[in-house]
CSV table of C-alpha atoms in Angstrom, one decimal:
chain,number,residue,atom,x,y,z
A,1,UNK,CA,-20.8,20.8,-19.7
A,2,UNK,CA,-22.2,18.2,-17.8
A,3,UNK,CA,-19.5,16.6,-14.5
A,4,UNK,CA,-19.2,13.0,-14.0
A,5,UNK,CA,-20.7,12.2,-11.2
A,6,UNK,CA,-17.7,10.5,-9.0
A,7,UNK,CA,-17.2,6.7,-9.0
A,8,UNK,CA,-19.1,4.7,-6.3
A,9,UNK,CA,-16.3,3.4,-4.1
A,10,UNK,CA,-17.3,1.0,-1.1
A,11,UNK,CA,-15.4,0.5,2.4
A,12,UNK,CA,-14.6,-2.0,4.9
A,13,UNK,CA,-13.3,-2.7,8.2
A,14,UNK,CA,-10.1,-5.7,8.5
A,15,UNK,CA,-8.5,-7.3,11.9
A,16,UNK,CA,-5.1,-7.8,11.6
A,17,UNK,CA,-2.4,-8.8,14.4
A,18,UNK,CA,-1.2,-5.0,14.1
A,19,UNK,CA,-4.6,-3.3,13.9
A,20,UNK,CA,-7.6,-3.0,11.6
A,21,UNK,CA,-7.4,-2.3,8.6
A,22,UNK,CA,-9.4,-0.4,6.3
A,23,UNK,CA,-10.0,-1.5,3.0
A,24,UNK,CA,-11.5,0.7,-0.2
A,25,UNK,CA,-12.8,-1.1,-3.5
A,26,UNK,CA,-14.8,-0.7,-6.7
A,27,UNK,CA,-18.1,-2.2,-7.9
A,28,UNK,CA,-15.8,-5.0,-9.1
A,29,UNK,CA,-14.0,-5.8,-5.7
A,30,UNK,CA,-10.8,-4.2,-7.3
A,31,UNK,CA,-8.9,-2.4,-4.5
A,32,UNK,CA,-8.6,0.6,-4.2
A,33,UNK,CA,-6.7,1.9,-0.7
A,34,UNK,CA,-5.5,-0.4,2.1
A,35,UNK,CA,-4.4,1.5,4.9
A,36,UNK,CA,-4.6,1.3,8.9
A,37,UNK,CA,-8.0,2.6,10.6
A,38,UNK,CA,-5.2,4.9,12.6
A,39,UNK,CA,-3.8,6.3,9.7
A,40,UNK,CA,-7.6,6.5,8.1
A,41,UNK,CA,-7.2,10.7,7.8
A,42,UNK,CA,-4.2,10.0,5.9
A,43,UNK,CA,-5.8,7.2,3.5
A,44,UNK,CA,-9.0,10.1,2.7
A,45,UNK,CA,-6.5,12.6,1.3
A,46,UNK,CA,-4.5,9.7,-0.8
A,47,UNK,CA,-8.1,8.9,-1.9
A,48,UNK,CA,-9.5,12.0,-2.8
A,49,UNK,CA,-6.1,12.7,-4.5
A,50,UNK,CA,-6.1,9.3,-7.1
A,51,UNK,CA,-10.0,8.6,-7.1
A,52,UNK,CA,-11.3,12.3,-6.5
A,53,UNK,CA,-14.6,13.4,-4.2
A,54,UNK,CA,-16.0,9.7,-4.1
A,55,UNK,CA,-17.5,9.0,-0.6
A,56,UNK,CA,-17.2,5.6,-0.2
A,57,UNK,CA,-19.6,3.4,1.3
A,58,UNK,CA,-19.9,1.1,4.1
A,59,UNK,CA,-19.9,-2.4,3.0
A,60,UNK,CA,-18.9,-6.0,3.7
A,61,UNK,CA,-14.8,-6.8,2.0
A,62,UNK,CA,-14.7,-8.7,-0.9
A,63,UNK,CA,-14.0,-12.5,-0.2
A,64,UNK,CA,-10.8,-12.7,-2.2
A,65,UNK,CA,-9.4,-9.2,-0.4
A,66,UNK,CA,-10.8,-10.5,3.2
A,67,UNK,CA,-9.1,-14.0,2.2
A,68,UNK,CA,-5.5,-12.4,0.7
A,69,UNK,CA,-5.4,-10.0,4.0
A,70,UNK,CA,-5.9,-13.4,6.1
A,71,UNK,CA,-3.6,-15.6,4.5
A,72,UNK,CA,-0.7,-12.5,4.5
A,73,UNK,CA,-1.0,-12.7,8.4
A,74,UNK,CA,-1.3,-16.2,8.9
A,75,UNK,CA,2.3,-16.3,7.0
A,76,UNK,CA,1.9,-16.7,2.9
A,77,UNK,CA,3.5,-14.2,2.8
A,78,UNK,CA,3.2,-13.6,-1.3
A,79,UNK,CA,-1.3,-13.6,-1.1
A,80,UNK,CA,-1.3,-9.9,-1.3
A,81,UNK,CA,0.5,-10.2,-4.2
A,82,UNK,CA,-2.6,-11.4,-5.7
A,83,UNK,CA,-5.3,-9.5,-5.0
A,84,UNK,CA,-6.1,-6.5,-8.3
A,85,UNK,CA,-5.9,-3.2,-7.6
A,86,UNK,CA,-6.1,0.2,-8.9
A,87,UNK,CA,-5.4,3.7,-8.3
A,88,UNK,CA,-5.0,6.8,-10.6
A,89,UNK,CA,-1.2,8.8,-10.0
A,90,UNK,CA,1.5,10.1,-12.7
A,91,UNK,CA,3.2,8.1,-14.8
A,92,UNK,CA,6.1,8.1,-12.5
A,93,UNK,CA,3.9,7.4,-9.6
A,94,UNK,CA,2.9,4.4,-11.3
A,95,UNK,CA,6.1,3.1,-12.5
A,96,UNK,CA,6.9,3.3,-9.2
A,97,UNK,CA,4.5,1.1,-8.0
A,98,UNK,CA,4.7,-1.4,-10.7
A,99,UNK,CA,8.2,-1.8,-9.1
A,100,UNK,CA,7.4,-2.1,-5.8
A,101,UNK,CA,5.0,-4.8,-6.7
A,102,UNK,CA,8.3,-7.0,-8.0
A,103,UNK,CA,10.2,-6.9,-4.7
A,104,UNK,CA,9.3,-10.2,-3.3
A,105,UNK,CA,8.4,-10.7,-0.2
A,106,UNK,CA,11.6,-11.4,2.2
A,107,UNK,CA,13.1,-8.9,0.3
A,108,UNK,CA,14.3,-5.1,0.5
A,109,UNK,CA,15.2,-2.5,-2.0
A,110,UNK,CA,16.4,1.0,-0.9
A,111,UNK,CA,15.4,4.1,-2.4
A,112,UNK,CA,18.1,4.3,-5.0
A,113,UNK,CA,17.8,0.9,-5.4
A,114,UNK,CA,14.5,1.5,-6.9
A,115,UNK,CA,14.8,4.4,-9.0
A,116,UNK,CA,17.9,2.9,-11.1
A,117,UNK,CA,15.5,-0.1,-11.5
A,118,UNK,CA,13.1,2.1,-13.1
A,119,UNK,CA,15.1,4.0,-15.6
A,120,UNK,CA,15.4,7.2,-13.2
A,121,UNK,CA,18.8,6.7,-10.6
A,122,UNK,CA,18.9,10.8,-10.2
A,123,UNK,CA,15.2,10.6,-9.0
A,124,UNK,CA,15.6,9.0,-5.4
A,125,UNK,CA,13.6,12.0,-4.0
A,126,UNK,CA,10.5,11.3,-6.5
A,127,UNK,CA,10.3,7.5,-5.9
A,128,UNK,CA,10.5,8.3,-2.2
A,129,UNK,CA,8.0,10.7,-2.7
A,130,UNK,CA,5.7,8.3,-5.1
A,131,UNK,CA,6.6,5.7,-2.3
A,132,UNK,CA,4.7,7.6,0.4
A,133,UNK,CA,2.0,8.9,-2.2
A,134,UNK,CA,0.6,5.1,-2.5
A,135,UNK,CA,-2.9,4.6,-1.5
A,136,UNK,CA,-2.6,0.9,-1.6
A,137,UNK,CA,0.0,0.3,1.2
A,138,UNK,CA,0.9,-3.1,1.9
A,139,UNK,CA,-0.6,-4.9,-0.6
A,140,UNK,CA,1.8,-2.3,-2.8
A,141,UNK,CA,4.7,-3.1,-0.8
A,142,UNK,CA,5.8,0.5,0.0
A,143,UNK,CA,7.6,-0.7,3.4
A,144,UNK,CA,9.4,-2.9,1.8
A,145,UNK,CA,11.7,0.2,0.9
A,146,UNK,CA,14.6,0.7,3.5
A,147,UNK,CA,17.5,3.5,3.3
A,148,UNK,CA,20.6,3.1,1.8
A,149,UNK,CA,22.6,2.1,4.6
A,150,UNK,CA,20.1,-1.0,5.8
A,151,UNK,CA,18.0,1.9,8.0
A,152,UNK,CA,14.0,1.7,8.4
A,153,UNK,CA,12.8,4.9,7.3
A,154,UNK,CA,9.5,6.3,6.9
A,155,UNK,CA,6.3,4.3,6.9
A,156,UNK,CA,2.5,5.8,6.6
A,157,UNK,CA,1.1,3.1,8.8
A,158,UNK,CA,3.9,3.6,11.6
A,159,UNK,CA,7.3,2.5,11.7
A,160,UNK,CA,6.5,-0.6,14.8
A,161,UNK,CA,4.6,-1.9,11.6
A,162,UNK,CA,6.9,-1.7,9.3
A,163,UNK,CA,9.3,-3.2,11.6
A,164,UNK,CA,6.6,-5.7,12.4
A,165,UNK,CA,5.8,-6.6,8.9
A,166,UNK,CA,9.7,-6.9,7.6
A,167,UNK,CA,10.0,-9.4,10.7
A,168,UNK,CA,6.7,-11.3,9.3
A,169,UNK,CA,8.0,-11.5,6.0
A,170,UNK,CA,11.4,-12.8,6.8
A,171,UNK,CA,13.5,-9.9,6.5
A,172,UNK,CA,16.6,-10.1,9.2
A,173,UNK,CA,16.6,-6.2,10.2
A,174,UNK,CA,19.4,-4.9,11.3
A,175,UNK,CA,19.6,-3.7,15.1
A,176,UNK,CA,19.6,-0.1,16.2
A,177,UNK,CA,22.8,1.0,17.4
């Protein structure tokens, strides 16, 4: 039987006030991963997991993704929230990601917060688990996801930028004790 040969995925480089960014997108501009050129080991394996052995190429962003990313930081706040994107995961996985998608920007859910909004309140573990499982970080709003008592808690891109990007968005955080 003959293999598929894998997708051909293409890359790019971001500035943001909190680092670059690296960026991963389809033929059609449709992203693909958004991650921070720090945590780029950490985007590969997320990658390889939801799009398989692509290697993607170098190549310049797509105008609307370059244009979204900008706007974001330059405070509109909602322009990641329209930018397409992609990525293969479970059926759970995805629900949760359609969810995450609907907390507005300004806004926080915790963990168990989400999983009663999608039809699973036992699963807290799995959506936090799905949560850190997304490829497409920010523009999929995973740190928008706090602990039950008001705490940050885990972040793939660092927890200064999820602090950081709460702050951007409005979010009044509440001080460390």
């Amino acid at each position: 039987m003959a293999r598929t040969p894998p997708e051909t995925l293409y890359t790019a480089a971001l500035p943001t006030p909190l680092g670059e960014a690296r960026v991963v997108f389809d033929r059609d501009g449709v992203l693909c991963a958004f991650d921070w050129t720090s945590h780029e080991a950490r985007m590969r394996r997320l990658l390889r997991r939801h799009h398989g052995p692509a290697q993607p190429e170098t190549a310049a962003a797509p105008s609307a993704v370059r244009q979204a990313v900008a706007d974001y930081f330059d405070g509109q706040v909602e322009a990641l929230a329209r930018l397409a994107w992609r990525t293969n995961g479970t059926a759970f996985q995805q629900a949760v990601w359609r969810a995450l998608c609907e907390i507005p920007a300004g806004r926080t859910e915790s963990y168990g917060q989400l999983a009663a909004r999608i039809g699973a309140p036992k699963a807290v573990r799995a959506v936090g688990l799905a949560n850190g499982a997304n490829p497409v970080g920010l523009v999929v709003p995973c740190h928008r996801v706090i602990g039950a008592d008001g705490s940050l808690t885990g972040y793939g891109g660092g927890m200064e930028r999820k602090r950081w990007l709460l702050a951007h968005e409005g979010v009044a955080l509440r001080q460390a004790a």
